[in-house]
Structures are given as C-alpha cells and as structure tokens.
Coordinates of C-alpha atoms and ligand atoms in Angstrom, one line a residue:
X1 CA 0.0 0.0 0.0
X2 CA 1.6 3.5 -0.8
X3 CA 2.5 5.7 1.8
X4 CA 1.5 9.5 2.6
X5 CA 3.5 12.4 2.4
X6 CA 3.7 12.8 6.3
X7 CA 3.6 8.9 7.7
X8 CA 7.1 9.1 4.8
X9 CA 8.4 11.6 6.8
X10 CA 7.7 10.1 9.9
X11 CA 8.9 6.5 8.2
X12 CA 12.0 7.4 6.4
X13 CA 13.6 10.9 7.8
X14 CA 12.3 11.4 11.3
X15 CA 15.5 10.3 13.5
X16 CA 15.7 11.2 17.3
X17 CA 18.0 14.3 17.6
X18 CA 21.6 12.8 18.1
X19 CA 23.3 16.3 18.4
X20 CA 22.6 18.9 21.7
X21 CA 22.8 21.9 19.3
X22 CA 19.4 21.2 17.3
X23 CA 16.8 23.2 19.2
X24 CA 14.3 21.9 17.2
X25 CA 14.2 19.2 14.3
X26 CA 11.9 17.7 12.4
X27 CA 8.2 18.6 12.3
X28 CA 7.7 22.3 12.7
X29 CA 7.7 25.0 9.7
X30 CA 11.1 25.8 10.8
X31 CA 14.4 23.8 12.1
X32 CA 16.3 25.9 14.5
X33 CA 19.7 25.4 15.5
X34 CA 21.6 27.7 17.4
X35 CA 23.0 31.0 15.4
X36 CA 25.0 34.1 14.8
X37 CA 25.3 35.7 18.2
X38 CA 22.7 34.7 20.9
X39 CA 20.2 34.0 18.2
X40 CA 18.7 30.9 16.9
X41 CA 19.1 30.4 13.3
X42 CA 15.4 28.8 11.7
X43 CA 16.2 27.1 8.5
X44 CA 13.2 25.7 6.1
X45 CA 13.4 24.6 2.9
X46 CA 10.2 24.1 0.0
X47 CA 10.0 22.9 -3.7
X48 CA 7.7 24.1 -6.3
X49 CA 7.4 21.6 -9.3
X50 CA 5.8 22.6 -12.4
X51 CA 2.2 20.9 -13.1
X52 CA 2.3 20.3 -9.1
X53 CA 2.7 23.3 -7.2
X54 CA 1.9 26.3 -10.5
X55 CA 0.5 25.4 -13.4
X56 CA 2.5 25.0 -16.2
X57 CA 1.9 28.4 -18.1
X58 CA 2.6 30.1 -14.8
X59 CA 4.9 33.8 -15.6
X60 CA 8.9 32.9 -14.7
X61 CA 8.3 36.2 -12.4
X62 CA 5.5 34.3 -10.7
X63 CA 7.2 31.6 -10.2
X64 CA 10.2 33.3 -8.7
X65 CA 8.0 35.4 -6.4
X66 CA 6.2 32.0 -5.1
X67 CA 9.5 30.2 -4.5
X68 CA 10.7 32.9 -2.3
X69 CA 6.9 33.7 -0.8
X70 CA 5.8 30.2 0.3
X71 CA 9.5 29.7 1.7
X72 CA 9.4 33.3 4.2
X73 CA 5.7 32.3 5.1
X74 CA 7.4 28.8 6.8
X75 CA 10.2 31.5 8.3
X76 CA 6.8 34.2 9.3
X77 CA 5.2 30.8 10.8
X78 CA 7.8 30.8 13.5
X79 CA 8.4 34.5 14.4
X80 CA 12.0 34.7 12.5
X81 CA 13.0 37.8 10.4
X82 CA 14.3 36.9 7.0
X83 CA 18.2 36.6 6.1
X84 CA 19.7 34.4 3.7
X85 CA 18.4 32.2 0.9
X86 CA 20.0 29.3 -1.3
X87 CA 18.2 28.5 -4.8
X88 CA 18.5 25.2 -6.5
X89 CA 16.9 25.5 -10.2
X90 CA 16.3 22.7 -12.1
X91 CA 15.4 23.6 -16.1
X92 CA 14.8 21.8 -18.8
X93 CA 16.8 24.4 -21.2
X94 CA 18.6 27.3 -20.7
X95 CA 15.8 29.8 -22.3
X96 CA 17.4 33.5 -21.5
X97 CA 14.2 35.5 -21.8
X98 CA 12.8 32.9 -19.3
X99 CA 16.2 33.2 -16.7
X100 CA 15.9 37.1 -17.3
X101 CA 12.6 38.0 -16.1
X102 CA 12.7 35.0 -13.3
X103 CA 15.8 36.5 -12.0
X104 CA 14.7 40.2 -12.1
X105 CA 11.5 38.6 -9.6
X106 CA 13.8 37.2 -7.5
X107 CA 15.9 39.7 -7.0
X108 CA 13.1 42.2 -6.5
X109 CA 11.3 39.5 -3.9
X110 CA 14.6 39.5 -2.1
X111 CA 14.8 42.9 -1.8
X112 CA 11.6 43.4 -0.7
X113 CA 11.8 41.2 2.2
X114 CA 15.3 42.2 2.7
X115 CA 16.9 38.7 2.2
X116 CA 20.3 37.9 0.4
X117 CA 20.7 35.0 -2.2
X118 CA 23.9 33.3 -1.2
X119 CA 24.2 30.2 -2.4
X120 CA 22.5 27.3 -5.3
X121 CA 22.8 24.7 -7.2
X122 CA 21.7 24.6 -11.1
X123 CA 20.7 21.8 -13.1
X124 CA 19.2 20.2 -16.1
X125 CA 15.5 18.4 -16.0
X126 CA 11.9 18.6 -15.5
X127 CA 11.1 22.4 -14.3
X128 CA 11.4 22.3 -10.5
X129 CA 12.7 25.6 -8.0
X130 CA 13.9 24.9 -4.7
X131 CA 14.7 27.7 -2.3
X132 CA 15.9 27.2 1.3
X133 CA 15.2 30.2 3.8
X134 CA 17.2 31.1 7.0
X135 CA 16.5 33.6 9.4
X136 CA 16.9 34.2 12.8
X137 CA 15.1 34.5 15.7
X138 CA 15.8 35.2 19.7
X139 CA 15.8 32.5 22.4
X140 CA 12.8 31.3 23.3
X141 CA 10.4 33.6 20.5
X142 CA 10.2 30.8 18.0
X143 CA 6.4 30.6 17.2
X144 CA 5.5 26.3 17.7
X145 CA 3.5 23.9 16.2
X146 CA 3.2 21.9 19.8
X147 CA 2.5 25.2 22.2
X148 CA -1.5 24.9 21.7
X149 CA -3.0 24.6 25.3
X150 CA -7.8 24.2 25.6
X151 CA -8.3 27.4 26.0
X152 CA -6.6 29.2 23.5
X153 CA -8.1 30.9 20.9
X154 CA -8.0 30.3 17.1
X155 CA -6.9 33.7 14.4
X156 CA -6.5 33.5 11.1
X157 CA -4.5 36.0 9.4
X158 CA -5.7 37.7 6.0
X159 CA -8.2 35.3 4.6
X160 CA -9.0 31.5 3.2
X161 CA -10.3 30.3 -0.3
X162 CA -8.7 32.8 -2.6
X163 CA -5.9 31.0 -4.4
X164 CA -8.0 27.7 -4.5
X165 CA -10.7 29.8 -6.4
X166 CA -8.1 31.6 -8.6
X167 CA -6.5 27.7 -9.8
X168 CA -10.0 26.9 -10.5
X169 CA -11.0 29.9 -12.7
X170 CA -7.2 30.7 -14.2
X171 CA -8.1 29.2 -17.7
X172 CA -11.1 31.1 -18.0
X173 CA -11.2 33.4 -21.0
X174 CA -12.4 36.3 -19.8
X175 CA -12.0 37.5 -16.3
X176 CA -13.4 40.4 -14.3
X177 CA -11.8 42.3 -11.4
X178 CA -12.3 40.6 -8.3
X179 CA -11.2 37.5 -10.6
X180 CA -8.0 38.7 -11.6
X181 CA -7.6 39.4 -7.6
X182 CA -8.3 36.1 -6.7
X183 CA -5.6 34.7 -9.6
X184 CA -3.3 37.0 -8.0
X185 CA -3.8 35.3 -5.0
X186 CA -2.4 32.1 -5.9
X187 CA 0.3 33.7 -7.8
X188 CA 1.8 36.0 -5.7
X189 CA 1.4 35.1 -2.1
X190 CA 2.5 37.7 0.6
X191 CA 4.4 35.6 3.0
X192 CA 3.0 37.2 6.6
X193 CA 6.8 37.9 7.8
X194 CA 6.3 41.5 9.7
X195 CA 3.1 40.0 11.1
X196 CA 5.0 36.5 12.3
X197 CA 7.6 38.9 14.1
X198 CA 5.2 41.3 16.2
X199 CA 2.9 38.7 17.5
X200 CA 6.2 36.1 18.5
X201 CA 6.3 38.6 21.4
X202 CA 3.2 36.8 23.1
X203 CA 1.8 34.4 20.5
X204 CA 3.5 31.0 21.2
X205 CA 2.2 28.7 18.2
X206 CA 1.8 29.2 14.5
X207 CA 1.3 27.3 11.6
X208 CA 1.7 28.6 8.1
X209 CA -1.8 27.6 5.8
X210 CA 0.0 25.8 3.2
X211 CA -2.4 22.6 2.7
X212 CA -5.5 24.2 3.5
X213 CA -6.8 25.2 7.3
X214 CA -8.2 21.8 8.2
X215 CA -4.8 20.0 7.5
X216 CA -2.3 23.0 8.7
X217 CA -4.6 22.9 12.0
X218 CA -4.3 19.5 12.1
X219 CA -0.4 19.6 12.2
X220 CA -1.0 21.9 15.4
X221 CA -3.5 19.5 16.9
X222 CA -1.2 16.5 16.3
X223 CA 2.0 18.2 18.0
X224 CA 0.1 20.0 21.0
X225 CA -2.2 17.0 21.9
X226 CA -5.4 18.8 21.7
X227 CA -8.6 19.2 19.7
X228 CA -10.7 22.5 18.4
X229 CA -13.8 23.7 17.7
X230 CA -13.7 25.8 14.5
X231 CA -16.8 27.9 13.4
X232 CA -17.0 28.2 10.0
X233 CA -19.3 30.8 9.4
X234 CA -16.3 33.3 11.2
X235 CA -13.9 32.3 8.3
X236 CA -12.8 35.1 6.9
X237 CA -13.8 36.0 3.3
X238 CA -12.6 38.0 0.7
X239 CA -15.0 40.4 -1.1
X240 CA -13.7 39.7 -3.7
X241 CA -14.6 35.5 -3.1
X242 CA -17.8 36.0 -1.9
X243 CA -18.5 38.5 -5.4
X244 CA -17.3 35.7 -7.3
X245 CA -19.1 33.1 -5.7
X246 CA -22.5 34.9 -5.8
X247 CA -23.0 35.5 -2.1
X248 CA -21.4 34.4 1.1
X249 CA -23.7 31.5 1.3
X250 CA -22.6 29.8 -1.9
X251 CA -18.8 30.1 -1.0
X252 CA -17.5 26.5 -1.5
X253 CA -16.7 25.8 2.5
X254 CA -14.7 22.7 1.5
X255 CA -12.5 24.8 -1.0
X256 CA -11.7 27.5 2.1
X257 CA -11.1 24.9 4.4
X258 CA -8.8 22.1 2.3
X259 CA -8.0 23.9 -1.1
X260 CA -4.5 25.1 -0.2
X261 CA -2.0 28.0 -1.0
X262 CA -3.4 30.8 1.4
X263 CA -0.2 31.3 2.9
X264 CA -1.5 33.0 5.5
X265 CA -0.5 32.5 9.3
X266 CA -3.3 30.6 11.8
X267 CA -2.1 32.0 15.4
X268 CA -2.9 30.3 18.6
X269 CA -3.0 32.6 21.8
X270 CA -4.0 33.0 24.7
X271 CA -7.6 34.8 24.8
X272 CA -6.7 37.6 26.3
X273 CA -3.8 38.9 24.1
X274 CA -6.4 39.9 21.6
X275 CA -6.2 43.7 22.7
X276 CA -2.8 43.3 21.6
X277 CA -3.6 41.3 18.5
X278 CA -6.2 43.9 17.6
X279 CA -3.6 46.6 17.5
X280 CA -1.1 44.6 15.3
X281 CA -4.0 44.0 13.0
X282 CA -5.0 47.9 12.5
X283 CA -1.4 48.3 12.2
X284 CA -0.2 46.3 9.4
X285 CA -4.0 47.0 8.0
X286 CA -4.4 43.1 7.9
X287 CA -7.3 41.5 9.4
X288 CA -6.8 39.2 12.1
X289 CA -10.2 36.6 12.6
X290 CA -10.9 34.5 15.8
X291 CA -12.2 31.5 14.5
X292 CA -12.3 29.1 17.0
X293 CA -10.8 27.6 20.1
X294 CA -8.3 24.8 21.3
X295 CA -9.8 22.1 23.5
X296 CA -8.7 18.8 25.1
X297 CA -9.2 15.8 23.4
X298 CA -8.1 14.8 19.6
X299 CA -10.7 15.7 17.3
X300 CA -11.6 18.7 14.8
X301 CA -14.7 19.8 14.8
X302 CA -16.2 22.3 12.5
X303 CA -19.7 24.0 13.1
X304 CA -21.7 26.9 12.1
X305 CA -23.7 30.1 13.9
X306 CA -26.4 27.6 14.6
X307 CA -24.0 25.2 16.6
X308 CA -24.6 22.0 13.9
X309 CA -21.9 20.0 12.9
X310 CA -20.1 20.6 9.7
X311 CA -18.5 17.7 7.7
X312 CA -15.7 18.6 5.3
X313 CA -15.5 16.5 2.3
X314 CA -12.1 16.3 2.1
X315 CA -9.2 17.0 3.9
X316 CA -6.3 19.6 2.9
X317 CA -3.7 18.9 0.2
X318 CA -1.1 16.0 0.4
X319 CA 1.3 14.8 -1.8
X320 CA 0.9 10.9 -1.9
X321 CA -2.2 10.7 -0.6
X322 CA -4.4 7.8 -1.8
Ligands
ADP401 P1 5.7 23.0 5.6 O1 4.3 22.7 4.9 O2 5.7 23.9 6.7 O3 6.7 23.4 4.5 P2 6.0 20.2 5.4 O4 4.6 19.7 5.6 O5 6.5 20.2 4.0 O6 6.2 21.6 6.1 O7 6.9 19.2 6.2 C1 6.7 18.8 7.6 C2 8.0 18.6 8.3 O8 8.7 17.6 7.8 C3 8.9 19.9 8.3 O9 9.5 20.0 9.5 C4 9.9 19.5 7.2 O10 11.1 20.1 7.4 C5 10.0 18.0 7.4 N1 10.4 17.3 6.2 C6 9.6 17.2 5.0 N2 10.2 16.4 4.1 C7 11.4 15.9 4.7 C8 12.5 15.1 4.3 N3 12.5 14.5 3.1 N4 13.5 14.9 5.1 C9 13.5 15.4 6.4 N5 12.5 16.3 6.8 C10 11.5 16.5 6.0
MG402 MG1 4.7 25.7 6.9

C-alpha cells in the first residue's frame, strides 16, 4: 500500500536528535539550530514543481515570487526575520528570456523582504525551483507547532479560499476584477513575515496555511495534543470570493477549508492577548479573525452560527495521498 506524504516523513527521515545543538528538528515550519550571536538560526526549505505546485503556463516572475513567498511564510510561521536564501533550479533548457525576467523577480522578492541569495545549485531536468530560507530568531520567540493549550483561541491571518478559487478559474477566458484578484492570489502570495515577528512577542504557536486550514490545524492538533472547535461561518472572506461566488452563502466551505495555498499564518494565543492582536492587526491593516478555540481531546470539529456540525468532504492537500 503507498505511503502519505507525512507517515514518509515520519517512516523514512524522522531520527531522534543525536546532536545537543538542534533546538528543534523535524516537524515544525522551521528547524532551529543555534546562530549568529545569541540567536537561533530557523532554517526551512520548500520545492515548487511545475504541473504540481503552479501550473505550467505560470509567468517565470511568478514563479520566482512564489519560491521565495511560500518559503518566508514557513520563516513568518515561527516568528523569524528573513536573512539568507540558497536557490536550487532545475530547467529543462537554458531559455534566456525565461532566466531574465525569473531573475529580475527574484531579485526584486529578495529585496523586498530584505533577504540575500547566497548560495544554489543549477541543473538540467523537469522544471522544479527549490529555495531554502534562514533567518533568525531570539531564544525562546520561535512561534511552535506543539504550544496549543484548551483554551486558546484560534486567528486566522488575512483570509481563506482565494488562491483555490483563482486555480479553479485561471483558464477562464475572460475574467473580471475581483477574478484577476483572486488569480493573484495564488500567484503571488504575501508571505506574513512583519506580522510573524510582532505577535512572536506573546503568541507562542503558529502554523503557516499551506495545505489548507483543516490539515495546517491538524499539524498543530497532532503536535500540541489537543482538539478545536472551528466555526466556519467566522472564516474570513474575501469580497472579492464572496462577489465571485454569488453570495457568502454559496462560498465553496470545503475549497476555504482544504483547497491550499493561502499562505496566510493561523495564530494560537491566549484569549486575552487579543487587545494586543487587535492593534497589530490595525497596524499592518491586515485582518486578524478568531475562529475558534483549542480544546482537550483529539478531534476537529467544524460547526456553524447555529451550533450544527459541519462535515468537510475532504481534507487539505497532500502529496501521496491515496
Ligand atoms: P511545511 O508545509 O511547513 O513546509 P511540510 O509539511 O512540508 O512543512 O513538512 C513537515 C515537516 O517535515 C517539516 O518539519 C519538514 O522540514 C520535514 N520534512 C519534510 N520532508 C522531509 C524530508 N524528506 N526529510 C526530512 N525532513 C522532512
Ligand atoms: Mg509551513
């Protein structure tokens, strides 16, 4: 029987730390090892493969925006401020109008986020971009996946569903406005770095949503021991979704929940830190949504204003899943 992405992991790579300075190995959006000065250096590295992760007739400045994007959301995820990046690039030909415009991206993502390209490897084959991210964090600020406690409550940064809707609609002809937006979306994600940083200061766990909500919770669930309750009439919708959808009430729930690539940053706190959150939120003019709250037990559970139970169809995205 084939196995899933994260029982591989767990299988294959997942060894017992043997060395004293790994603060934190496998499992988390980060590794952190110890670093320059008293700091901890957090270390994360993500693929993109064409056909899998962008469709083929993605823009090479897309592309070079993502790779950079979805790896400083798994740095924003634990609170660390952006420093270095490596970039392995794997190409099926040397096409020089392609390298030019994916490089200008690059460099303009890196200066944007104030990182520095300082190291890669390039090679010949199937189109795949691999970008590793350090950055550094202080003692004891590092933002983890097993820091939930029942109580807590449940943000979501920004909001859910956009870049599922804008793969689904990216080969329509003709598109308005809000779906341009929601294409945009999935094609140039704004990793959450300055808002991973502010809340580090009294948020202890955070997950990037990579795989969709319901998975990227999961992951939190798994690592802290605990369950949620999740209402799913608080998610938090673009205008721009709900115009394209026809109404809040015919949003696709299972798309906002499981449909992947929000790369936005779910934040598990302490209930009454949300004075604090609140101001970080009109700040940064992001919205930050309480959606829920941690609980003991194991279990997800997803319900709306009325209090009924609802039933996702499907879970978030995995590669190897059966
Ligand atoms: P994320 O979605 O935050 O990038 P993943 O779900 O890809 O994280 O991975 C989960 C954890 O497993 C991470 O800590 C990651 O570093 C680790 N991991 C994934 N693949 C491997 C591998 N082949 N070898 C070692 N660790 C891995
Ligand atoms: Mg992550």
């Amino acid at each position: 029987m084939a196995v899933g992405e994260f029982d591989l992991i767990r299988k294959y790579f997942q060894t017992p730390s043997r060395s004293r300075d790994v603060l934190l190995g496998i499992g988390d959006d980060c590794a952190l090892v110890p670093g320059p000065g008293d700091r901890q250096l957090a270390i994360t590295t993500d693929t993109l493969v064409a056909g899998v992760h962008f469709p083929g007739d993605t823009s090479p400045a897309d592309i070079a925006h993502k790779a950079i994007a979805v790896n400083l959301s798994d740095l924003a995820a634990m609170g660390a401020e952006p420093a270095w990046l490596t970039l392995a690039l794997t190409l099926p030909e040397p096409d020089e109008s392609w390298l030019g415009a994916f490089a200008e991206s690059f460099r303009a993502g890196a200066d944007r986020y104030r990182v520095q390209l300082i190291g890669g490897d390039t090679t010949r084959g199937a189109l795949t971009i691999t970008v590793q991210a350090m950055g550094l964090v202080e003692p004891g600020r590092a933002m983890r996946r097993d820091a939930a406690r029942p109580g807590d409550a449940i943000y979501v940064s920004g909001t859910l569903g956009d870049a599922a809707t804008g793969l689904k609609i990216r080969q329509q002809q003709v598109m308005n406005d809000d779906q341009n937006w929601l294409l945009n979306r999935l094609n140039r994600p704004e990793p959450r770095v300055e808002l991973g940083l502010q809340v580090s200061s009294f948020c202890r766990c955070c997950i990037d949503i990579s795989d969709g909500l319901a998975a990227d919770l999961g992951h939190i669930l798994e690592a802290s021991r605990c369950g949620a309750t999740v209402n799913i009439d608080r998610l938090p919708l673009s205008r721009q979704l709900v115009a394209h959808s026809g109404g809040r009430n015919n949003v696709d729930r299972d798309e906002v929940l499981a449909g992947g690539d929000d790369y936005e940053l779910c934040l598990v706190l302490d209930p009454n830190c949300q004075d604090r959150l609140m101001t970080i939120s009109s700040e940064l003019s992001l919205p930050l949504t309480r959606i829920g709250v941690i609980e003991s037990g194991d279990s997800l559970t997803f319900v709306d204003d009325t209090g009924a139970r609802f039933l996702p169809s499907r879970n978030g995205y995995e590669h190897f899943a059966t």
